[in-house]
Every structure is written in C-alpha cells, then in structure tokens.
Amino acid sequence: MSTLPPNPAHPEPSVIALVQPADQPPDRMLEAARTAEAAGIEEVWLWEDCFAASGLAPGAAILGGTETLRVGIGLLPTPLRNPALTAMELNAIGSMFPGRFLPGMGHGVQEWMAQAGVRAESPLTLLREQVTAIRALLQGEEVTTSGRYVHLDQVRLQFPADTAPPLLVGGRGPKTLAVAGACADGIILDDAAPDGLADPARVTQAVGLVGEARTGAGRDGGFEVVTFLSTASDITAEHLADQIRALSDAGATRVAVFAGGVDGPPSSGDRILDFIDTLAEASTLVRGN
C-alpha cells in the first residue's frame, strides 16, 4: 500500500528542496546532492528535458550515494515510456530506497515528443491511462487494460515494494489537475506566473481543483503539492524564505527551488554549489531555527 502525504492544510512548513535542472551535467549531480545533504537540505529534485539528462539514472545514483536525502523526479515525459517498464523502474528504486523516492509524470514538451516520434494525439488521455495503470502496478495489482494508448494483459510486478512510492502528476491546466486528483497521489506545479515567479494564489487554486477531483473520484486523505520555485541567482536568504513561506501558506507541501530561470538559464555546476548555502540559510529562517 502507499502512504499518502499530509493534507495540504498542514501546520508544518513545507519541505524545502534543491532542484538540479536538466542543464546540470550528469557528472556534477552527485557532488551537488552530497553538498546539499551536508548542508542540511532534505531533498533534491530532478527533471527530464529532451535531450539532456534522464531523471531515473541520476536519481538512483544520488539515492545510492547519499544517506538520507530524498529524490523527486519532476517530471518523466509520459510519451517516452512504456507503462510496464516505468512501473518496473519506479518499483525497483522505491524498493531499494523506501520513503526516499517521489516520482512524477507529465505530458512532456510536445515539440520534443514530436522530435522523438512519440507525440500523442491526446496527451491527456495518454497521461490518464499511464498513471492509472502504473499506480495500480505499484500497488501490487494485476493489470489488464485495453485503452487508447495503454494495452496490458495480466501484468503484475514480481517484487512489489512493501510501501509503494507516491506517483505524482505535473501540470497546470485544469484538466491535468483533475487527472492528478482522480488518479495520482499529488501534483507538481511549475512556475505559474507570467513573470516566472510562483504565484501563491494560483497554488491555492490548483490545490482546490485537485481536491475537488479527488472528492469526485471518492478519494480521501491528503495529497502532495510540490511547487517549483525559480529564483534570481543573487537572491538573499531572507527574500527566498519569504517566498517559500507564502507558497507553504498557499498549500504547498514541498517547495523545490532552483537558481536562475528568472534572470537567465537555470544554474548548473559551481553556481548550484554556491546556491546551496543560500537555500540552507533560507530553510533555517523558515523553520525559525
């Protein structure tokens, strides 16, 4: 069975995480993750951009190369993946590192999906079918389904994890948020506002839409709300802490922060190492330590 996260109306501050974007060379990812763990940061998030670094390979390496750090993948482009193989991979990582792995799936950038020859006519249908099937497989169920895109015949994982990792959905549109609420364990939100800064009001709106979809699907309990926050490279810890608090108050259970993206490309290499100290200081300020 899967352990659901706390309700978004949580009294605790959000988990604060470091993002290593796809611009980060794979050979620098483990170094940055270890530096973050040593600084007291609890979590690192990765994502997949075509055709840069994958998410699962460096994610598994980071989990194996750190002691307690959690790793989120936000997100895996659904069209690139067969659901049976995805379930096998997520289950294997979740089994080896229980409680430390938070995978997410999404539509992918459609132009890149076209380049790879996997663009779907209905990305929403594909996402719903894949998430539904993969989550059932992670729960140890046998799955037989014949949908528009997903076709499985009596598929069951041989070694299902004792506690399945939560399966999240990335997106911003109301239809995708509804899929997250009805079929997944939470939502991953990118920077919502036109100026590139995460907008607490839109986070609150997204939380409400996901909650309504969960209620409509007859699902109880809390759900994960991961918000990615891009910052200026030279942001102060105090300013960053204020933004994190606002997102936490809006319903974010996790705030994953990456430097750059507002004033240029996301940071990588040494710039990420430099940013870790600012993020660790902001985390201390948020928690009042």
Short mmCIF file of C-alpha atoms in Angstrom, two decimals:
data_model
loop_
_atom_site.label_atom_id
_atom_site.label_comp_id
_atom_site.label_asym_id
_atom_site.label_seq_id
_atom_site.Cartn_x
_atom_site.Cartn_y
_atom_site.Cartn_z
CA MET A 1 0.00 0.00 0.00
CA SER A 2 1.05 3.62 -0.47
CA THR A 3 1.42 6.12 2.36
CA LEU A 4 -0.37 9.34 1.47
CA PRO A 5 1.24 12.65 2.40
CA PRO A 6 -0.28 15.13 4.85
CA ASN A 7 -3.29 17.20 3.94
CA PRO A 8 -2.31 20.47 2.20
CA ALA A 9 -3.76 22.42 5.12
CA HIS A 10 -0.71 21.31 7.03
CA PRO A 11 0.54 23.14 10.12
CA GLU A 12 4.19 22.39 9.36
CA PRO A 13 6.34 24.41 6.94
CA SER A 14 6.83 22.90 3.51
CA VAL A 15 9.72 20.57 2.85
CA ILE A 16 12.39 22.70 1.14
CA ALA A 17 14.30 21.06 -1.70
CA LEU A 18 17.09 21.84 -4.14
CA VAL A 19 16.41 21.47 -7.86
CA GLN A 20 19.13 20.20 -10.16
CA PRO A 21 17.72 21.05 -13.61
CA ALA A 22 18.49 19.23 -16.82
CA ASP A 23 21.09 21.91 -17.56
CA GLN A 24 23.22 20.35 -14.81
CA PRO A 25 25.81 17.96 -16.32
CA PRO A 26 25.15 14.44 -15.04
CA ASP A 27 28.69 14.10 -13.70
CA ARG A 28 28.07 17.05 -11.32
CA MET A 29 24.76 15.82 -9.90
CA LEU A 30 26.05 13.52 -7.18
CA GLU A 31 28.55 16.11 -5.94
CA ALA A 32 25.81 18.72 -5.62
CA ALA A 33 23.47 16.26 -3.91
CA ARG A 34 26.09 15.34 -1.32
CA THR A 35 26.85 19.01 -0.72
CA ALA A 36 23.13 19.69 -0.22
CA GLU A 37 22.78 16.80 2.23
CA ALA A 38 25.80 18.02 4.20
CA ALA A 39 24.19 21.49 4.39
CA GLY A 40 21.03 20.03 5.93
CA ILE A 41 18.82 20.08 2.84
CA GLU A 42 16.45 17.11 2.95
CA GLU A 43 15.51 16.67 -0.69
CA VAL A 44 16.73 17.10 -4.27
CA TRP A 45 14.53 17.24 -7.36
CA LEU A 46 15.50 16.39 -10.92
CA TRP A 47 13.62 16.56 -14.18
CA GLU A 48 13.95 15.24 -17.72
CA ASP A 49 14.41 17.61 -20.65
CA CYS A 50 14.96 16.20 -24.11
CA PHE A 51 17.72 15.58 -24.86
CA ALA A 52 19.73 16.26 -21.73
CA ALA A 53 19.97 14.15 -18.58
CA SER A 54 17.45 11.46 -17.75
CA GLY A 55 15.73 11.53 -14.38
CA LEU A 56 15.83 7.96 -13.15
CA ALA A 57 19.51 7.16 -13.73
CA PRO A 58 20.97 10.13 -11.81
CA GLY A 59 18.14 9.85 -9.28
CA ALA A 60 19.12 6.29 -8.44
CA ALA A 61 22.80 7.27 -8.29
CA ILE A 62 22.03 10.11 -5.87
CA LEU A 63 19.96 7.85 -3.64
CA GLY A 64 22.75 5.29 -3.56
CA GLY A 65 25.41 7.93 -2.96
CA THR A 66 23.73 9.72 -0.05
CA GLU A 67 22.48 8.61 3.36
CA THR A 68 19.07 10.18 3.96
CA LEU A 69 18.44 12.54 1.04
CA ARG A 70 15.10 12.12 -0.72
CA VAL A 71 14.93 12.42 -4.51
CA GLY A 72 11.98 13.64 -6.55
CA ILE A 73 11.61 13.41 -10.33
CA GLY A 74 9.51 16.22 -11.66
CA LEU A 75 8.87 15.03 -14.21
CA LEU A 76 9.13 11.99 -16.53
CA PRO A 77 7.61 12.64 -20.01
CA THR A 78 4.88 10.02 -20.36
CA PRO A 79 5.03 9.57 -24.16
CA LEU A 80 8.65 8.41 -23.99
CA ARG A 81 7.82 5.49 -21.67
CA ASN A 82 6.09 2.13 -21.74
CA PRO A 83 3.98 1.89 -18.57
CA ALA A 84 5.09 -1.65 -17.67
CA LEU A 85 8.77 -0.67 -17.86
CA THR A 86 8.14 2.58 -15.98
CA ALA A 87 6.39 0.67 -13.20
CA MET A 88 9.30 -1.79 -13.01
CA GLU A 89 11.81 1.05 -12.72
CA LEU A 90 9.85 3.09 -10.17
CA ASN A 91 9.15 -0.01 -8.09
CA ALA A 92 12.80 -1.08 -8.11
CA ILE A 93 14.04 2.32 -6.94
CA GLY A 94 11.25 2.61 -4.39
CA SER A 95 12.04 -0.85 -3.03
CA MET A 96 15.75 -0.15 -2.66
CA PHE A 97 15.25 3.28 -1.08
CA PRO A 98 11.91 3.17 0.77
CA GLY A 99 10.48 6.53 1.73
CA ARG A 100 13.12 8.44 -0.23
CA PHE A 101 11.72 8.48 -3.76
CA LEU A 102 8.99 10.74 -5.23
CA PRO A 103 8.49 10.18 -8.98
CA GLY A 104 6.29 12.41 -11.11
CA MET A 105 4.93 12.10 -14.64
CA GLY A 106 3.66 14.61 -17.16
CA HIS A 107 2.84 15.34 -20.77
CA GLY A 108 6.36 16.32 -21.84
CA VAL A 109 7.11 19.21 -24.17
CA GLN A 110 5.11 18.36 -27.27
CA GLU A 111 7.72 19.63 -29.75
CA TRP A 112 10.30 17.34 -28.16
CA MET A 113 7.86 14.44 -28.19
CA ALA A 114 7.42 15.03 -31.93
CA GLN A 115 11.19 15.01 -32.41
CA ALA A 116 11.35 11.65 -30.67
CA GLY A 117 8.48 10.28 -32.76
CA VAL A 118 6.17 9.69 -29.78
CA ARG A 119 3.82 12.68 -29.80
CA ALA A 120 0.30 11.56 -28.83
CA GLU A 121 -2.86 12.89 -30.44
CA SER A 122 -4.39 13.18 -26.95
CA PRO A 123 -1.68 13.78 -24.33
CA LEU A 124 -4.30 13.98 -21.58
CA THR A 125 -5.75 10.55 -22.39
CA LEU A 126 -2.26 9.07 -22.55
CA LEU A 127 -1.34 10.58 -19.18
CA ARG A 128 -4.54 9.35 -17.52
CA GLU A 129 -4.15 5.82 -18.88
CA GLN A 130 -0.49 5.55 -17.95
CA VAL A 131 -0.82 6.99 -14.44
CA THR A 132 -3.81 4.77 -13.69
CA ALA A 133 -2.02 1.63 -14.86
CA ILE A 134 1.35 2.43 -13.27
CA ARG A 135 -0.12 3.35 -9.91
CA ALA A 136 -2.11 0.09 -9.84
CA LEU A 137 1.04 -1.89 -10.69
CA LEU A 138 2.97 -0.11 -7.93
CA GLN A 139 0.21 -1.13 -5.52
CA GLY A 140 0.87 -4.79 -6.41
CA GLU A 141 -2.26 -5.24 -8.50
CA GLU A 142 -2.56 -7.33 -11.66
CA VAL A 143 -3.49 -5.03 -14.53
CA THR A 144 -5.33 -5.90 -17.72
CA THR A 145 -6.44 -2.93 -19.75
CA SER A 146 -7.00 -2.00 -23.38
CA GLY A 147 -7.25 1.75 -23.72
CA ARG A 148 -6.50 4.18 -26.47
CA TYR A 149 -2.78 4.03 -25.71
CA VAL A 150 -2.13 1.58 -22.88
CA HIS A 151 -2.55 -2.14 -23.52
CA LEU A 152 -1.58 -4.56 -20.75
CA ASP A 153 -2.53 -8.22 -20.39
CA GLN A 154 -2.34 -9.71 -16.88
CA VAL A 155 0.72 -7.68 -15.90
CA ARG A 156 1.81 -7.83 -12.28
CA LEU A 157 5.12 -6.82 -10.71
CA GLN A 158 7.03 -9.78 -9.31
CA PHE A 159 8.55 -7.86 -6.39
CA PRO A 160 6.19 -5.01 -5.42
CA ALA A 161 7.58 -2.69 -2.77
CA ASP A 162 6.17 -3.03 0.73
CA THR A 163 5.27 0.65 0.54
CA ALA A 164 4.81 1.98 -2.97
CA PRO A 165 6.35 5.36 -3.80
CA PRO A 166 3.74 8.08 -4.34
CA LEU A 167 3.06 8.77 -8.01
CA LEU A 168 2.67 12.47 -8.82
CA VAL A 169 1.44 14.32 -11.90
CA GLY A 170 2.98 17.52 -13.24
CA GLY A 171 0.87 20.17 -14.91
CA ARG A 172 -1.01 23.42 -14.61
CA GLY A 173 -4.19 23.18 -16.72
CA PRO A 174 -7.50 22.27 -15.02
CA LYS A 175 -7.87 19.01 -16.95
CA THR A 176 -4.40 17.84 -15.95
CA LEU A 177 -5.02 18.88 -12.36
CA ALA A 178 -8.19 16.80 -12.46
CA VAL A 179 -6.18 13.76 -13.60
CA ALA A 180 -3.79 14.34 -10.71
CA GLY A 181 -6.64 14.45 -8.23
CA ALA A 182 -8.50 11.43 -9.57
CA CYS A 183 -5.60 9.15 -10.48
CA ALA A 184 -2.39 10.18 -8.68
CA ASP A 185 -1.05 10.97 -5.21
CA GLY A 186 -0.40 14.63 -5.82
CA ILE A 187 0.55 17.43 -8.20
CA ILE A 188 3.79 19.06 -9.31
CA LEU A 189 3.33 22.73 -10.23
CA ASP A 190 5.84 24.68 -12.26
CA ASP A 191 6.31 28.45 -12.05
CA ALA A 192 2.75 29.64 -12.51
CA ALA A 193 3.00 33.38 -13.03
CA PRO A 194 3.92 35.09 -16.32
CA ASP A 195 6.96 36.74 -14.72
CA GLY A 196 8.41 33.34 -13.81
CA LEU A 197 7.73 33.63 -10.08
CA ALA A 198 5.49 31.09 -8.41
CA ASP A 199 2.15 32.67 -7.58
CA PRO A 200 0.68 31.61 -4.20
CA ALA A 201 -2.86 32.43 -5.36
CA ARG A 202 -2.54 30.07 -8.30
CA VAL A 203 -1.12 27.39 -6.00
CA THR A 204 -4.20 27.74 -3.81
CA GLN A 205 -6.41 27.50 -6.89
CA ALA A 206 -4.61 24.35 -8.05
CA VAL A 207 -4.96 22.77 -4.60
CA GLY A 208 -8.70 23.42 -4.75
CA LEU A 209 -9.06 21.86 -8.22
CA VAL A 210 -7.08 18.76 -7.22
CA GLY A 211 -9.11 18.44 -4.04
CA GLU A 212 -12.40 18.65 -5.96
CA ALA A 213 -11.24 15.94 -8.38
CA ARG A 214 -10.24 13.69 -5.50
CA THR A 215 -13.63 14.15 -3.86
CA GLY A 216 -15.37 13.42 -7.16
CA ALA A 217 -13.34 10.21 -7.51
CA GLY A 218 -14.25 9.15 -3.97
CA ARG A 219 -10.72 9.51 -2.66
CA ASP A 220 -9.97 10.57 0.91
CA GLY A 221 -6.89 11.83 2.72
CA GLY A 222 -4.18 14.32 1.89
CA PHE A 223 -2.18 14.75 -1.28
CA GLU A 224 1.21 16.08 -2.22
CA VAL A 225 1.56 19.62 -3.62
CA VAL A 226 5.06 20.19 -4.99
CA THR A 227 5.75 23.71 -6.24
CA PHE A 228 8.85 24.53 -8.24
CA LEU A 229 10.19 28.00 -7.47
CA SER A 230 12.70 29.71 -9.72
CA THR A 231 14.76 32.49 -8.17
CA ALA A 232 17.26 35.08 -9.22
CA SER A 233 20.78 33.77 -8.81
CA ASP A 234 21.67 36.51 -6.33
CA ILE A 235 18.53 36.28 -4.17
CA THR A 236 19.04 36.76 -0.45
CA ALA A 237 18.16 34.02 2.01
CA GLU A 238 15.65 36.35 3.66
CA HIS A 239 13.80 37.07 0.41
CA LEU A 240 13.83 33.41 -0.54
CA ALA A 241 12.46 32.44 2.87
CA ASP A 242 9.57 34.89 2.41
CA GLN A 243 8.65 33.31 -0.95
CA ILE A 244 8.80 29.79 0.49
CA ARG A 245 6.56 30.78 3.42
CA ALA A 246 4.00 32.27 1.03
CA LEU A 247 3.87 29.07 -1.04
CA SER A 248 3.64 26.94 2.09
CA ASP A 249 0.73 29.05 3.35
CA ALA A 250 -0.93 28.61 -0.05
CA GLY A 251 -0.90 24.82 0.32
CA ALA A 252 2.47 23.64 -0.99
CA THR A 253 3.70 20.61 0.93
CA ARG A 254 7.07 20.84 -0.82
CA VAL A 255 8.88 23.81 -2.39
CA ALA A 256 11.64 22.81 -4.79
CA VAL A 257 13.92 25.76 -5.55
CA PHE A 258 16.31 26.34 -8.42
CA ALA A 259 18.57 29.32 -9.02
CA GLY A 260 18.24 31.12 -12.34
CA GLY A 261 15.29 30.82 -14.65
CA VAL A 262 14.21 34.36 -13.77
CA ASP A 263 17.34 36.23 -14.79
CA GLY A 264 18.66 33.63 -17.27
CA PRO A 265 19.01 29.88 -17.75
CA PRO A 266 18.78 27.65 -14.66
CA SER A 267 22.06 27.47 -12.80
CA SER A 268 24.37 24.50 -13.14
CA GLY A 269 27.80 23.36 -12.00
CA ASP A 270 29.51 25.62 -9.49
CA ARG A 271 26.57 28.04 -9.45
CA ILE A 272 24.39 25.33 -7.92
CA LEU A 273 27.04 24.61 -5.30
CA ASP A 274 27.17 28.32 -4.44
CA PHE A 275 23.37 28.49 -4.20
CA ILE A 276 23.15 25.62 -1.70
CA ASP A 277 24.34 27.83 1.16
CA THR A 278 21.61 30.38 0.41
CA LEU A 279 18.95 27.67 0.28
CA ALA A 280 20.15 26.11 3.54
CA GLU A 281 20.06 29.52 5.24
CA ALA A 282 16.56 30.19 3.92
CA SER A 283 15.45 26.80 5.24
CA THR A 284 16.75 27.70 8.69
CA LEU A 285 14.88 31.01 8.58
CA VAL A 286 11.61 29.33 7.53
CA ARG A 287 11.80 26.90 10.40
CA GLY A 288 12.84 29.57 12.89
CA ASN A 289 15.96 27.69 13.95
#
